[in-house]
CSV table of C-alpha atoms in Angstrom, one decimal:
chain,number,residue,atom,x,y,z
A,1,MET,CA,0.0,0.0,0.0
A,2,GLY,CA,1.5,3.3,-1.0
A,3,PRO,CA,1.4,6.7,0.8
A,4,GLY,CA,-2.0,8.2,1.0
A,5,THR,CA,-3.7,4.8,0.4
A,6,VAL,CA,-6.6,4.0,2.8
A,7,ALA,CA,-7.4,0.4,3.6
A,8,VAL,CA,-11.1,-0.4,3.3
A,9,MET,CA,-12.5,-3.2,5.4
A,10,THR,CA,-14.5,-5.4,3.1
A,11,THR,CA,-15.3,-8.3,5.4
A,12,HIS,CA,-16.2,-8.0,9.1
A,13,THR,CA,-17.1,-11.2,11.0
A,14,GLY,CA,-17.9,-9.6,14.3
A,15,PRO,CA,-20.9,-7.7,15.7
A,16,VAL,CA,-22.5,-5.2,13.4
A,17,GLY,CA,-24.6,-2.1,14.2
A,18,ARG,CA,-27.2,-0.1,12.3
A,19,LEU,CA,-28.2,3.4,13.1
A,20,MET,CA,-31.6,4.3,11.5
A,21,LYS,CA,-33.2,7.7,11.4
A,22,PHE,CA,-36.9,7.9,10.5
A,23,THR,CA,-38.7,11.2,10.0
A,24,ALA,CA,-42.4,10.8,10.5
A,25,ARG,CA,-45.1,12.8,8.7
A,26,PRO,CA,-45.8,16.0,10.7
A,27,GLY,CA,-47.4,15.2,14.1
A,28,ARG,CA,-47.0,11.4,13.6
A,29,GLY,CA,-43.7,10.9,15.6
A,30,ALA,CA,-45.4,9.2,18.6
A,31,ASP,CA,-47.3,6.9,16.2
A,32,LEU,CA,-44.1,5.9,14.4
A,33,ALA,CA,-42.3,5.4,17.7
A,34,GLY,CA,-45.1,3.1,18.9
A,35,LEU,CA,-45.0,1.1,15.7
A,36,LEU,CA,-41.2,0.7,15.9
A,37,LEU,CA,-41.5,-0.4,19.5
A,38,ARG,CA,-43.8,-3.2,18.3
A,39,VAL,CA,-41.0,-4.2,15.8
A,40,ALA,CA,-38.6,-4.3,18.8
A,41,ASP,CA,-41.1,-6.5,20.7
A,42,ALA,CA,-41.3,-8.9,17.7
A,43,LEU,CA,-37.5,-9.1,17.6
A,44,ASP,CA,-37.2,-10.2,21.3
A,45,GLY,CA,-35.5,-13.6,21.1
A,46,PHE,CA,-34.7,-13.3,17.4
A,47,PRO,CA,-31.4,-15.0,16.8
A,48,GLY,CA,-28.4,-12.7,16.9
A,49,CYS,CA,-30.4,-9.5,18.0
A,50,LEU,CA,-28.5,-8.0,20.9
A,51,LEU,CA,-30.0,-4.5,20.9
A,52,TYR,CA,-32.9,-2.8,19.2
A,53,ALA,CA,-33.5,0.5,20.9
A,54,ILE,CA,-36.0,3.1,19.9
A,55,GLY,CA,-35.7,6.8,20.8
A,56,ARG,CA,-37.3,10.1,19.8
A,57,ASP,CA,-35.3,13.1,19.1
A,58,GLU,CA,-35.9,15.6,22.0
A,59,ARG,CA,-35.6,18.6,19.7
A,60,SER,CA,-37.6,17.1,16.8
A,61,PRO,CA,-40.4,14.9,18.0
A,62,ASP,CA,-41.2,13.6,14.6
A,63,VAL,CA,-37.7,12.1,14.3
A,64,VAL,CA,-37.3,8.6,15.6
A,65,HIS,CA,-34.0,6.8,15.8
A,66,VAL,CA,-33.4,3.0,16.0
A,67,THR,CA,-30.1,1.7,17.3
A,68,GLU,CA,-29.4,-1.9,16.4
A,69,LEU,CA,-26.7,-4.3,17.5
A,70,TRP,CA,-26.4,-7.7,15.9
A,71,ARG,CA,-24.1,-10.6,16.6
A,72,ALA,CA,-23.3,-10.8,12.8
A,73,ALA,CA,-24.5,-9.2,9.6
A,74,ALA,CA,-26.2,-12.4,8.6
A,75,ASP,CA,-28.5,-12.1,11.6
A,76,ALA,CA,-29.5,-8.6,10.7
A,77,ASP,CA,-30.1,-9.6,7.1
A,78,ALA,CA,-32.2,-12.6,8.3
A,79,ALA,CA,-34.4,-10.2,10.4
A,80,LEU,CA,-35.0,-7.9,7.4
A,81,ALA,CA,-35.8,-10.9,5.2
A,82,SER,CA,-38.3,-12.5,7.7
A,83,SER,CA,-41.9,-11.8,7.1
A,84,ALA,CA,-44.1,-9.7,9.4
A,85,GLU,CA,-46.4,-12.7,9.7
A,86,ALA,CA,-43.6,-15.0,10.9
A,87,THR,CA,-42.3,-12.6,13.5
A,88,GLY,CA,-45.6,-10.9,14.6
A,89,SER,CA,-44.0,-7.6,13.6
A,90,PRO,CA,-45.9,-4.7,11.9
A,91,ALA,CA,-45.8,-4.9,8.1
A,92,PRO,CA,-43.4,-2.6,6.3
A,93,SER,CA,-46.3,-0.9,4.7
A,94,GLU,CA,-47.5,0.2,8.2
A,95,VAL,CA,-44.2,1.9,8.8
A,96,LEU,CA,-44.0,3.5,5.4
A,97,ALA,CA,-47.5,5.0,5.9
A,98,LEU,CA,-46.1,7.0,8.8
A,99,VAL,CA,-42.8,8.3,7.3
A,100,ALA,CA,-42.2,11.4,5.3
A,101,GLY,CA,-39.5,9.8,3.2
A,102,PRO,CA,-36.9,7.0,3.2
A,103,PRO,CA,-35.0,6.4,6.4
A,104,GLU,CA,-31.4,7.2,6.7
A,105,ARG,CA,-29.2,4.2,7.5
A,106,THR,CA,-25.6,3.9,8.7
A,107,ASP,CA,-24.0,0.4,8.9
A,108,LEU,CA,-21.3,-0.1,11.4
A,109,ALA,CA,-18.6,-2.7,11.8
A,110,VAL,CA,-18.5,-2.8,15.6
A,111,LEU,CA,-15.0,-2.9,16.9
A,112,GLY,CA,-15.6,-3.2,20.7
A,113,GLY,CA,-16.9,-1.4,23.7
A,114,LEU,CA,-19.5,-2.4,26.3
A,115,LEU,CA,-21.6,-4.7,24.2
A,116,PRO,CA,-24.7,-6.3,25.7
A,117,GLY,CA,-25.1,-10.0,25.3
A,118,THR,CA,-21.6,-10.5,23.9
A,119,GLY,CA,-19.6,-11.2,27.0
A,120,THR,CA,-17.4,-8.2,26.3
A,121,GLY,CA,-18.9,-5.8,28.8
A,122,PRO,CA,-21.5,-5.3,31.5
A,123,ARG,CA,-25.0,-6.5,30.7
A,124,THR,CA,-28.3,-5.2,31.9
A,125,GLU,CA,-30.6,-8.0,32.9
A,126,GLY,CA,-34.3,-7.2,32.6
């Protein structure tokens, strides 16, 4: 690798994260958050799902964030591919009816830290 060359990670076999930002139609932030909380409930016990946290932006109540942590990318992909009927999750059309546009998504190769359910940091038992 020469000077100024940046290495790009093409394969990551460890935990992965996803940061999602949804903007609801005006005045529908609470409805969207409620629906996404139902998605979280449906993912309880889903293989590889370590965290699926829903939060509303305190300054913009129609903005809802989802923070996901998965044991591996294949687990996250399997959750996306699973049908709403199979998981008891709301249908994607229900979510789309509440959003003002496509969500923003950031994929992360998780390098470490305090990771729930991975044995690499403290866990919160509920």
